[in-house]
PDB file of C-alpha atoms in Angstrom:
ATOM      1  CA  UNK A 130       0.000   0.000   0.000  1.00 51.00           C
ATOM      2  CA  UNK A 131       1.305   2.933  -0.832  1.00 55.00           C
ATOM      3  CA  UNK A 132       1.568   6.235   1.459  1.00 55.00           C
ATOM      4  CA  UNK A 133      -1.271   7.820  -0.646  1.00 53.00           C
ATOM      5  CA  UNK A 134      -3.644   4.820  -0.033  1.00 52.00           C
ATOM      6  CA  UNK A 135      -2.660   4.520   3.428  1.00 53.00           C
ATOM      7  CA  UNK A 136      -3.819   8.384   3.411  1.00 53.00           C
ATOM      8  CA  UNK A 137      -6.927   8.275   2.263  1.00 49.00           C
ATOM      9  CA  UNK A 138      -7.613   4.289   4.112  1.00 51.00           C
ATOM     10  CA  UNK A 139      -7.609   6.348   7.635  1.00 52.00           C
ATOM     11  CA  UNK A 140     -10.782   7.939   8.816  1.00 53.00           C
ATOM     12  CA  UNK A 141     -11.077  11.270   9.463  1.00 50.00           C
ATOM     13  CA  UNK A 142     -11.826  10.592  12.620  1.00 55.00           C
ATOM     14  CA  UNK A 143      -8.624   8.926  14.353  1.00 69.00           C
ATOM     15  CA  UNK A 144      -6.414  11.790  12.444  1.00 74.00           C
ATOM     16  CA  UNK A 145      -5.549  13.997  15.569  1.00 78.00           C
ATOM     17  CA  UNK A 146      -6.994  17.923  15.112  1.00 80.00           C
ATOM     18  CA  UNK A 147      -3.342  19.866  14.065  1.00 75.00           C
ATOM     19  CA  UNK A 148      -3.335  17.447  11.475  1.00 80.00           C
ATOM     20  CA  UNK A 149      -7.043  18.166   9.910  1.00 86.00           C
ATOM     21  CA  UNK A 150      -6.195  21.722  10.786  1.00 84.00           C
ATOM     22  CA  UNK A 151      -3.172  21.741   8.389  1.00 85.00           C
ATOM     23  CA  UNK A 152      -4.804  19.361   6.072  1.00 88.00           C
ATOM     24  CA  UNK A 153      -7.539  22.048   6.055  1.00 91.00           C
ATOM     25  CA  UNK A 154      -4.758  24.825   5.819  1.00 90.00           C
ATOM     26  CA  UNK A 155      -2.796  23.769   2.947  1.00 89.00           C
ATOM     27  CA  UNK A 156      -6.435  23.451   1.061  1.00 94.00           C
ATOM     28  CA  UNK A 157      -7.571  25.773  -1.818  1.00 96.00           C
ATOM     29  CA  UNK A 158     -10.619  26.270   0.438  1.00 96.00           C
ATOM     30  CA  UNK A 159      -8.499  27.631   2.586  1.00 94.00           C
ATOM     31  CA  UNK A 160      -6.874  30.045   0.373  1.00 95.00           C
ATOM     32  CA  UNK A 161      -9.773  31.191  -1.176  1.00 97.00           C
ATOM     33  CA  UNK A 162     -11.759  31.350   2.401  1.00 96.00           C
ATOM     34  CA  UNK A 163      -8.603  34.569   2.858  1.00 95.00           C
ATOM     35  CA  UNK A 164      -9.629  35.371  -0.517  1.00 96.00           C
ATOM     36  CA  UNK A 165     -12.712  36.360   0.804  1.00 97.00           C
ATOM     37  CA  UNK A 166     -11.947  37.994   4.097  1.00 96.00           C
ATOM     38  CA  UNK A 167      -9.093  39.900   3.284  1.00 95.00           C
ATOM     39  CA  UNK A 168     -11.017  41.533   0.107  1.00 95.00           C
ATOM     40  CA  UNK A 169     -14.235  42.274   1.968  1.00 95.00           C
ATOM     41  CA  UNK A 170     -11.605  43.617   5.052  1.00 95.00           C
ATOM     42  CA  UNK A 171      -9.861  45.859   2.842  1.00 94.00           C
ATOM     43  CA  UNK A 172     -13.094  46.886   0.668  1.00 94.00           C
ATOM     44  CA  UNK A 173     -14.535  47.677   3.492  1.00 95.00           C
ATOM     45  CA  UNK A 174     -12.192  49.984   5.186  1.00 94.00           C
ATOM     46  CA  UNK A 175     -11.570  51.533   1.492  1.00 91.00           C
ATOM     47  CA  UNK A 176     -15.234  52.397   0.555  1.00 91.00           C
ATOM     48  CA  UNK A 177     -16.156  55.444   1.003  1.00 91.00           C
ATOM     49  CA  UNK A 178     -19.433  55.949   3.302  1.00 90.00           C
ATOM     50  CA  UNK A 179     -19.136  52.844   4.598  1.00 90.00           C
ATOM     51  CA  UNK A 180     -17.689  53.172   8.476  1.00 93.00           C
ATOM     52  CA  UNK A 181     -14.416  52.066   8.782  1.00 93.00           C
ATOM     53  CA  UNK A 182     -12.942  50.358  11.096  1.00 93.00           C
ATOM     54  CA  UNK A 183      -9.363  49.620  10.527  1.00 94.00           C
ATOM     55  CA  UNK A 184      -8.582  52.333   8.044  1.00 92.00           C
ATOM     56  CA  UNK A 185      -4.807  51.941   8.361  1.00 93.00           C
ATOM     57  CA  UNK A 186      -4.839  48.081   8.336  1.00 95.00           C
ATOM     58  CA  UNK A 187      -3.167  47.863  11.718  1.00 96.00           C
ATOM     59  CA  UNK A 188      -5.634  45.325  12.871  1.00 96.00           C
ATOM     60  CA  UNK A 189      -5.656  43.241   9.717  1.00 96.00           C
ATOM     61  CA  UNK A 190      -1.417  43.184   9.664  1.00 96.00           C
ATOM     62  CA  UNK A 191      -1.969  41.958  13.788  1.00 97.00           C
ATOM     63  CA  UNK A 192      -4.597  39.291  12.773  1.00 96.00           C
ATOM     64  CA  UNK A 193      -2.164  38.297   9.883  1.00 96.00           C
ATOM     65  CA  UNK A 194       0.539  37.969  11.948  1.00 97.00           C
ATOM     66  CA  UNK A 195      -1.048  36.215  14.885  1.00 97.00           C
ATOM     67  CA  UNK A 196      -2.544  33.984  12.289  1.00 94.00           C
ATOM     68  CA  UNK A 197       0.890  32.924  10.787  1.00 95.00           C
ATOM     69  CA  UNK A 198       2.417  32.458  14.506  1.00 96.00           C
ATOM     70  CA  UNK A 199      -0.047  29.624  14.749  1.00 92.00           C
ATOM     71  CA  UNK A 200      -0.031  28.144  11.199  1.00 90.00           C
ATOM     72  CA  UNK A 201       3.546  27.637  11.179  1.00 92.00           C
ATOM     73  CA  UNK A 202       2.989  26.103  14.952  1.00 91.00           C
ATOM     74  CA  UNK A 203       0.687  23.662  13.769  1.00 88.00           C
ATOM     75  CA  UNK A 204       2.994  22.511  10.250  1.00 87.00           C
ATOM     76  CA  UNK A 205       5.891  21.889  12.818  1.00 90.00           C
ATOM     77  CA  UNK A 206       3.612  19.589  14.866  1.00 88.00           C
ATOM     78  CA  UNK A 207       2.278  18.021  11.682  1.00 87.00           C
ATOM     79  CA  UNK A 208       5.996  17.827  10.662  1.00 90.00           C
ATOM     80  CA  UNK A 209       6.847  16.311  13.575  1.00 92.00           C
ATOM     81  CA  UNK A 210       4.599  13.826  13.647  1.00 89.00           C
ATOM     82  CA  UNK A 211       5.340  12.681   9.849  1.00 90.00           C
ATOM     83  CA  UNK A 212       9.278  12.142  10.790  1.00 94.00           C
ATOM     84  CA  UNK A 213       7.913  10.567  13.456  1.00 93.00           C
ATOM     85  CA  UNK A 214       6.039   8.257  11.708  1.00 93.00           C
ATOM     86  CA  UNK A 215       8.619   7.855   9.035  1.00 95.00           C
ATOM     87  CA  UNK A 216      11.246   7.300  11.646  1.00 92.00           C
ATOM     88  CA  UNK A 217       9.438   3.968  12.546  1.00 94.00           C
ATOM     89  CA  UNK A 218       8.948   3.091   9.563  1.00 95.00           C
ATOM     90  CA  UNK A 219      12.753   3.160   8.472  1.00 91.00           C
ATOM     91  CA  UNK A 220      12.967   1.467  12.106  1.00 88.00           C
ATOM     92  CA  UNK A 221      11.080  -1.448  10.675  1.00 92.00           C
ATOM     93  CA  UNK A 222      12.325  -1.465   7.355  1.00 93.00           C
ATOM     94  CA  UNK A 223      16.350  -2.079   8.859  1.00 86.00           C
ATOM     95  CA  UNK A 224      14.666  -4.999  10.751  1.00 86.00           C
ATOM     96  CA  UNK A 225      13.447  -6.460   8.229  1.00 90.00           C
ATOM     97  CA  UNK A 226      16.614  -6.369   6.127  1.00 89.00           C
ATOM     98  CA  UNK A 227      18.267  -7.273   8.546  1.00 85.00           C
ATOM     99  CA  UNK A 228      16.256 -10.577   8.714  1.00 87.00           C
ATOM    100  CA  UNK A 229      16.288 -11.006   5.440  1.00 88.00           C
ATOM    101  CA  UNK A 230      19.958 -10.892   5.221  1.00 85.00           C
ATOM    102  CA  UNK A 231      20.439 -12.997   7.886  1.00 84.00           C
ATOM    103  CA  UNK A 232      17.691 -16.004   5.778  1.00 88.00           C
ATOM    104  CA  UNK A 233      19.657 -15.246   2.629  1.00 88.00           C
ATOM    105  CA  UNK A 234      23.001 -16.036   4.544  1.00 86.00           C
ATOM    106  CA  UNK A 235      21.139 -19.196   5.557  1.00 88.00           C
ATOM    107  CA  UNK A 236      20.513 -20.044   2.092  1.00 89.00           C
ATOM    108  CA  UNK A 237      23.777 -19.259   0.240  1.00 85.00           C
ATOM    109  CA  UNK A 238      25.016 -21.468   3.372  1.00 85.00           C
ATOM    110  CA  UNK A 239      22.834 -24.568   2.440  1.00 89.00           C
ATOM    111  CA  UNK A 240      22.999 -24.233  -1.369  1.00 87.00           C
ATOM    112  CA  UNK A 241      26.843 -24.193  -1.011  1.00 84.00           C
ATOM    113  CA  UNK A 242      26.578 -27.590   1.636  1.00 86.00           C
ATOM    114  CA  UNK A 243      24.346 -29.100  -1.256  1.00 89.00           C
ATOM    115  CA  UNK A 244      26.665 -27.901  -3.638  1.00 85.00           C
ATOM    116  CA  UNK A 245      29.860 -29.277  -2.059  1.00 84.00           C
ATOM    117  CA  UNK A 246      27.631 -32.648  -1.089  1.00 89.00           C
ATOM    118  CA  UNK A 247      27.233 -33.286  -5.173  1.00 89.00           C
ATOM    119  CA  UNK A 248      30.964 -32.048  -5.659  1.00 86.00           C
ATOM    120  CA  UNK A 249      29.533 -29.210  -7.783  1.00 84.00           C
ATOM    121  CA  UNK A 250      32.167 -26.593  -8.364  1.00 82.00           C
ATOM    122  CA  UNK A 251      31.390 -22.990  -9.951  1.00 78.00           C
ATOM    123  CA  UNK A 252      34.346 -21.148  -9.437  1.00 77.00           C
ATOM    124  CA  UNK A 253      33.131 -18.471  -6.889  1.00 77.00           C
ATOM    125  CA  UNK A 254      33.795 -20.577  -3.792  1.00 75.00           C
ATOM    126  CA  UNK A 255      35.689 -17.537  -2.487  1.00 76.00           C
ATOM    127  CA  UNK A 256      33.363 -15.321  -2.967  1.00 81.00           C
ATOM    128  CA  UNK A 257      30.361 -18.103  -1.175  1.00 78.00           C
ATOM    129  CA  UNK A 258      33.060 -17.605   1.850  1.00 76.00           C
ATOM    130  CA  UNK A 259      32.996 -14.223   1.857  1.00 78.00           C
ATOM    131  CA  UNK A 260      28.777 -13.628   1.595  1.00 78.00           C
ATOM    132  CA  UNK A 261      27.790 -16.355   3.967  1.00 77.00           C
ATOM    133  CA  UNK A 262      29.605 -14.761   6.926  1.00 76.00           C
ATOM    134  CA  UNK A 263      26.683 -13.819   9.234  1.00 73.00           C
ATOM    135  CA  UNK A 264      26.100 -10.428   9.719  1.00 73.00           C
ATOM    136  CA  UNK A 265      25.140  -9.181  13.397  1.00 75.00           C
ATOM    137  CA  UNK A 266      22.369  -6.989  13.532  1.00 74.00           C
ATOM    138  CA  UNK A 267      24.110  -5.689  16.793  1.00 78.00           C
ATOM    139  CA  UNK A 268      27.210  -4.709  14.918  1.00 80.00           C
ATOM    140  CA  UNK A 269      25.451  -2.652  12.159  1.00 77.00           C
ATOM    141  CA  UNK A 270      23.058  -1.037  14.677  1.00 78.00           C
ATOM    142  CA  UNK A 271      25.608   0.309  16.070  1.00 84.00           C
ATOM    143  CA  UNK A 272      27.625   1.406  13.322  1.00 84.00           C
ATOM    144  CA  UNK A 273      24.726   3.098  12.441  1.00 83.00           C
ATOM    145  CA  UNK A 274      24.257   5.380  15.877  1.00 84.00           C
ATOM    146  CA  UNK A 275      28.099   6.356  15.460  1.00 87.00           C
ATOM    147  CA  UNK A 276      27.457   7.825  12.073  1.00 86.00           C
ATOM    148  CA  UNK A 277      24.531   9.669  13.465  1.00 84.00           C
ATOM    149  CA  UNK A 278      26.453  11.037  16.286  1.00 86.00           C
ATOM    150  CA  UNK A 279      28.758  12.617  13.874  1.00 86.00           C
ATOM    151  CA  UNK A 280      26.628  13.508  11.463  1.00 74.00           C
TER     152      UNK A 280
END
């Protein structure tokens, strides 16, 4: 499944509310909902006869501002929530490679005990040494946390 069916597969329901908020935010609705209020705002404080009652746009520019103080709040939460999402899923991706390394060492082992048990020889018996060493998930989890504490 792909992230854009795993997207639209969850309910609206179980996403938490800063997400649906920036979902919401990054929307066209969204941009034409400003659209909107910022033309009727400034038409209305430009017409004349009409009373005005931010006719130097002071409150508008606070509103604005305000308003971007908590939009870029709530992307860093979404943000934050997506690496953390995609950190567990790398997490559980290098587990699973790991496995699978460790079945195809398994493998290579047996094919080259079947191989030596019909006297079958292809040449790369050196290289059959080298691949079916096992490698230790320990070793290269570690090696890993090293390079991110110099990175």
């Amino acid at each position: 499944m792909n992230d854009a069916n795993r997207k639209s597969a969850t309910p609206a329901a179980k996403k938490s509310w800063p997400t649906r908020f920036t979902t919401f935010t990054g929307s066209m609705r969204f941009v034409y909902l400003h659209l909107v209020m910022y033309g009727v705002w400034i038409a209305w404080n430009f017409i004349p006869g009409i009373p005005h009652f931010d006719p130097t746009f002071v409150i508008l520019a606070m509103a604005a501002s305000v308003e971007a103080i908590f939009l870029s709040t709530f992307v860093l939460i979404s943000q934050n929530r997506t690496q953390a999402a995609a950190d567990k899923r790398d997490d559980l991706d290098l587990h699973i490679n790991l496995l699978a390394e460790h079945e195809l060492t398994r493998l290579i082992q047996m094919v080259s005990a079947i191989a030596q048990k019909l006297e079958v020889r292809t040449g790369t018996e050196q290289e059959v040494a080298e691949i079916t060493k096992d490698v230790a998930p320990e070793v290269v989890l570690k090696e890993i946390e090293q390079q991110d504490r110099k990175a």
